[in-house]
Short mmCIF file of C-alpha atoms in Angstrom, two decimals:
data_model
loop_
_atom_site.label_atom_id
_atom_site.label_comp_id
_atom_site.label_asym_id
_atom_site.label_seq_id
_atom_site.Cartn_x
_atom_site.Cartn_y
_atom_site.Cartn_z
CA MET A 200 -76.34 -41.29 -30.66
CA THR A 201 -74.33 -38.37 -29.35
CA LEU A 202 -73.21 -37.97 -25.77
CA ARG A 203 -75.92 -35.36 -25.34
CA GLY A 204 -78.53 -37.79 -26.70
CA ARG A 205 -77.41 -40.55 -24.36
CA ALA A 206 -77.50 -38.15 -21.45
CA ALA A 207 -81.03 -37.10 -22.40
CA SER A 208 -82.16 -40.74 -22.47
CA ALA A 209 -80.61 -41.35 -19.06
CA VAL A 210 -82.29 -38.27 -17.62
CA MET A 211 -85.66 -39.36 -18.99
CA LEU A 212 -85.30 -42.82 -17.46
CA ALA A 213 -84.29 -41.30 -14.14
CA TRP A 214 -87.36 -39.07 -14.30
CA CYS A 215 -89.50 -42.16 -14.78
CA LEU A 216 -88.10 -43.74 -11.64
CA ILE A 217 -87.91 -40.79 -9.26
CA ALA A 218 -89.99 -37.85 -10.43
CA MET A 219 -93.38 -39.18 -9.34
CA PRO A 220 -92.34 -39.96 -5.73
CA VAL A 221 -90.75 -36.52 -5.46
CA ARG A 222 -93.98 -34.87 -6.54
CA ALA A 223 -95.88 -36.87 -3.92
CA GLN A 224 -93.46 -35.76 -1.24
CA ASP A 225 -94.01 -32.16 -2.28
CA GLY A 226 -97.73 -32.55 -1.63
CA ILE A 227 -98.70 -32.53 -5.32
CA GLU A 228 -101.07 -35.31 -6.28
CA ALA A 229 -99.53 -37.48 -9.01
CA PRO A 230 -101.71 -38.28 -12.05
CA ARG A 231 -102.96 -41.85 -12.10
CA LEU A 232 -104.20 -44.06 -14.92
CA ALA A 233 -106.90 -46.68 -14.53
CA GLY A 234 -105.44 -50.09 -13.79
CA THR A 235 -102.20 -48.90 -12.22
CA VAL A 236 -101.12 -51.35 -9.53
CA LEU A 237 -97.92 -49.92 -8.07
CA GLU A 238 -98.09 -46.49 -6.52
CA ASP A 239 -96.44 -43.83 -8.69
CA SER A 240 -95.67 -46.31 -11.50
CA ALA A 241 -98.02 -44.85 -14.12
CA SER A 242 -96.46 -43.33 -17.21
CA PRO A 243 -95.52 -39.68 -16.59
CA PHE A 244 -96.50 -38.97 -20.20
CA GLY A 245 -100.21 -39.51 -19.51
CA PRO A 246 -102.84 -41.47 -21.48
CA VAL A 247 -102.07 -42.68 -24.99
CA ASP A 248 -104.00 -41.91 -28.17
CA LEU A 249 -105.84 -45.21 -28.58
CA SER A 250 -109.43 -45.45 -29.79
CA ASP A 251 -111.94 -48.20 -29.11
CA LYS A 252 -111.63 -49.18 -32.77
CA ASP A 253 -107.85 -49.51 -32.42
CA ILE A 254 -108.39 -51.90 -29.52
CA ARG A 255 -111.00 -53.96 -31.38
CA LEU A 256 -108.64 -54.40 -34.33
CA ILE A 257 -105.80 -55.82 -32.24
CA ILE A 258 -105.05 -59.41 -33.22
CA LEU A 259 -104.49 -61.17 -29.91
CA PRO A 260 -102.00 -64.02 -30.33
CA ALA A 261 -102.72 -67.37 -28.72
CA VAL A 262 -100.23 -67.53 -25.88
CA LYS A 263 -100.35 -71.01 -24.44
CA GLY A 264 -98.22 -73.85 -23.12
CA PRO A 265 -96.94 -76.33 -22.26
CA PHE A 266 -93.32 -75.64 -23.06
CA ASN A 267 -90.48 -78.10 -23.39
CA ALA A 268 -87.00 -77.93 -21.90
CA SER A 269 -85.63 -76.25 -25.01
CA ASP A 270 -88.24 -73.49 -24.72
CA ALA A 271 -87.48 -72.99 -21.02
CA ALA A 272 -83.77 -72.61 -21.75
CA ASP A 273 -84.58 -69.50 -23.80
CA PHE A 274 -86.98 -67.78 -21.40
CA GLU A 275 -84.37 -65.05 -20.87
CA LYS A 276 -85.09 -63.98 -24.46
CA TYR A 277 -88.65 -65.09 -25.10
CA TYR A 278 -91.37 -64.03 -22.69
CA TYR A 279 -94.40 -61.81 -22.24
CA PHE A 280 -95.46 -59.31 -19.61
CA ARG A 281 -98.79 -59.40 -17.79
CA ARG A 282 -100.47 -57.68 -14.85
CA ASP A 283 -103.79 -58.31 -13.12
CA ASN A 284 -106.54 -55.68 -13.26
CA THR A 285 -104.92 -53.85 -16.18
CA ASP A 286 -106.70 -52.49 -19.26
CA VAL A 287 -105.22 -52.37 -22.75
CA ARG A 288 -104.80 -48.57 -22.78
CA THR A 289 -102.81 -48.59 -19.55
CA ALA A 290 -100.67 -51.50 -20.69
CA PHE A 291 -100.02 -49.77 -24.02
CA ALA A 292 -98.98 -46.56 -22.25
CA ASP A 293 -96.60 -48.53 -20.02
CA ILE A 294 -95.09 -50.62 -22.81
CA SER A 295 -94.75 -47.60 -25.10
CA GLU A 296 -92.95 -45.66 -22.36
CA CYS A 297 -90.51 -48.51 -21.68
CA ASP A 298 -90.01 -49.03 -25.42
CA GLY A 299 -89.13 -45.35 -25.72
CA TYR A 300 -86.32 -45.74 -23.20
CA ALA A 301 -85.06 -48.93 -24.85
CA ARG A 302 -85.25 -47.37 -28.31
CA GLY A 303 -82.71 -44.72 -27.36
CA LEU A 304 -80.01 -47.27 -26.57
CA ARG A 305 -76.93 -47.69 -28.73
CA SER A 306 -74.09 -50.13 -28.23
CA ASN A 307 -70.70 -48.45 -27.89
CA LEU A 308 -67.70 -50.57 -28.74
CA PRO A 309 -64.22 -49.27 -27.88
CA ASN A 310 -62.10 -48.01 -30.75
CA ASN A 311 -58.40 -47.65 -29.90
CA TYR A 312 -57.01 -47.99 -33.41
CA SER A 313 -56.24 -44.29 -33.87
CA TYR A 314 -54.47 -44.13 -30.51
CA TYR A 315 -52.10 -46.98 -31.33
CA TYR A 316 -51.69 -46.68 -35.12
CA GLY A 317 -52.15 -42.99 -36.00
CA VAL A 318 -53.94 -41.84 -39.17
CA GLY A 319 -53.68 -45.24 -40.85
CA GLY A 320 -55.16 -46.80 -37.80
CA LEU A 321 -57.94 -44.23 -37.84
CA VAL A 322 -59.07 -45.37 -41.31
CA GLY A 323 -58.63 -49.03 -40.50
CA GLY A 324 -60.29 -48.50 -37.16
CA ALA A 325 -63.32 -46.94 -38.82
CA ILE A 326 -63.70 -49.99 -41.04
CA GLY A 327 -63.07 -52.32 -38.13
CA SER A 328 -65.58 -50.50 -35.96
CA LEU A 329 -68.25 -50.82 -38.63
CA MET A 330 -67.58 -54.54 -38.89
CA SER A 331 -67.57 -54.98 -35.11
CA GLU A 332 -70.75 -52.97 -34.79
CA ALA A 333 -72.43 -55.10 -37.43
CA ILE A 334 -71.30 -58.38 -35.87
CA ILE A 335 -71.29 -57.65 -32.14
CA GLY A 336 -73.10 -54.35 -31.70
CA SER A 337 -76.44 -55.67 -32.91
CA ALA A 338 -76.43 -58.48 -30.34
CA LEU A 339 -75.40 -56.08 -27.57
CA LYS A 340 -78.19 -53.69 -28.44
CA ARG A 341 -80.78 -56.47 -28.46
CA GLU A 342 -79.59 -57.60 -25.03
CA ALA A 343 -79.61 -54.02 -23.70
CA ARG A 344 -83.14 -53.57 -25.02
CA ARG A 345 -84.34 -56.72 -23.26
CA GLN A 346 -82.79 -55.65 -19.95
CA THR A 347 -84.27 -52.15 -20.19
CA MET A 348 -87.75 -53.45 -21.00
CA ARG A 349 -87.61 -55.99 -18.18
CA THR A 350 -86.43 -53.45 -15.59
CA CYS A 351 -88.95 -50.82 -16.65
CA MET A 352 -91.94 -53.18 -16.79
CA ALA A 353 -91.00 -54.80 -13.46
CA PHE A 354 -90.99 -51.34 -11.88
CA LYS A 355 -94.56 -50.94 -13.11
CA GLY A 356 -95.63 -54.20 -11.48
CA TYR A 357 -95.79 -56.50 -14.50
CA ASP A 358 -94.85 -60.15 -14.15
CA ARG A 359 -92.76 -61.93 -16.75
CA HIS A 360 -93.75 -65.35 -18.11
CA GLY A 361 -91.85 -67.48 -20.61
CA VAL A 362 -93.10 -68.50 -24.05
CA SER A 363 -91.66 -70.45 -26.96
CA LYS A 364 -89.76 -68.56 -29.65
CA LYS A 365 -92.45 -69.52 -32.18
CA VAL A 366 -95.21 -67.91 -30.11
CA TRP A 367 -93.04 -64.92 -29.16
CA GLN A 368 -92.44 -64.03 -32.81
CA TYR A 369 -96.16 -63.48 -33.41
CA PHE A 370 -96.27 -60.32 -31.29
CA ASN A 371 -92.70 -59.15 -30.69
CA PHE A 372 -89.73 -57.82 -32.62
CA GLU A 373 -85.97 -57.77 -32.24
CA GLU A 374 -84.20 -54.50 -32.86
CA GLY A 375 -80.48 -54.42 -33.44
CA LEU A 376 -78.76 -51.81 -35.58
CA THR A 377 -81.74 -51.42 -37.91
CA ALA A 378 -84.80 -49.69 -36.46
CA VAL A 379 -88.22 -51.30 -36.76
CA PRO A 380 -90.60 -49.15 -38.88
CA ASP A 381 -92.99 -47.08 -36.76
CA GLY A 382 -96.14 -48.72 -38.11
CA GLU A 383 -94.88 -52.22 -37.42
CA ARG A 384 -93.58 -51.15 -34.01
CA ARG A 385 -96.96 -49.75 -32.99
CA ARG A 386 -98.79 -52.87 -34.19
CA ARG A 387 -96.54 -55.17 -32.19
CA LEU A 388 -96.64 -52.97 -29.08
CA LEU A 389 -100.45 -52.99 -29.26
CA GLN A 390 -100.38 -56.77 -29.35
CA GLN A 391 -98.00 -56.86 -26.38
CA ALA A 392 -100.34 -54.54 -24.48
CA ALA A 393 -103.34 -56.75 -25.24
CA VAL A 394 -101.41 -59.81 -24.08
CA ALA A 395 -100.36 -58.00 -20.88
CA ALA A 396 -103.96 -57.06 -20.09
CA ARG A 397 -105.89 -60.12 -21.29
CA THR A 398 -103.69 -63.22 -21.27
CA PRO A 399 -103.73 -65.40 -18.14
CA ALA A 400 -100.54 -66.33 -16.35
CA ILE A 401 -98.90 -69.38 -17.91
CA GLY A 402 -96.23 -71.16 -15.95
CA GLU A 403 -94.23 -69.65 -13.13
CA VAL A 404 -93.37 -65.99 -12.73
CA LEU A 405 -89.83 -65.43 -13.94
CA ALA A 406 -87.26 -63.14 -12.35
CA PRO A 407 -87.46 -59.54 -13.66
#
């Protein structure tokens, strides 16, 4: 992603966090979606295109415990979001918005080869950067995505609850350097929205 693209993503995220309160201060009523819990936390992009048939066709995974110590050790990676009094459409709008911010992330590893080794270093650095990106960049991007999703969904009032990796894989995806196809992404996000709206709280609420 170019510097301009990264700046655009940052501006969009900032708009998510501050634009709605500013509008309220200006005396303009902010649009609200059914099920919104926190004031001004609804998606600024409005309702999503989701039919009743789409909702009926969602395969809701069985999210249940108990979990062992090994599962609990990985709750930083494997979890689900939920919020009381939330419908699937609202949850899908929220998750899709947060996914949009996380999708624009790209890991940036430093490349100083050309500075120290000239033209030869530039070629070697390009190869080294590709290797570093493949080995390290993918993990960094996955971690950045998790942090962005957690921050964004916490702002919207969703709690985070841990699940086992086996259960998590039924309705989530990991995205490193290779993008998840749009159809698969939408299917998984719909499942996450259904879980957020319909699954009871299991275990303690985790830190955002």
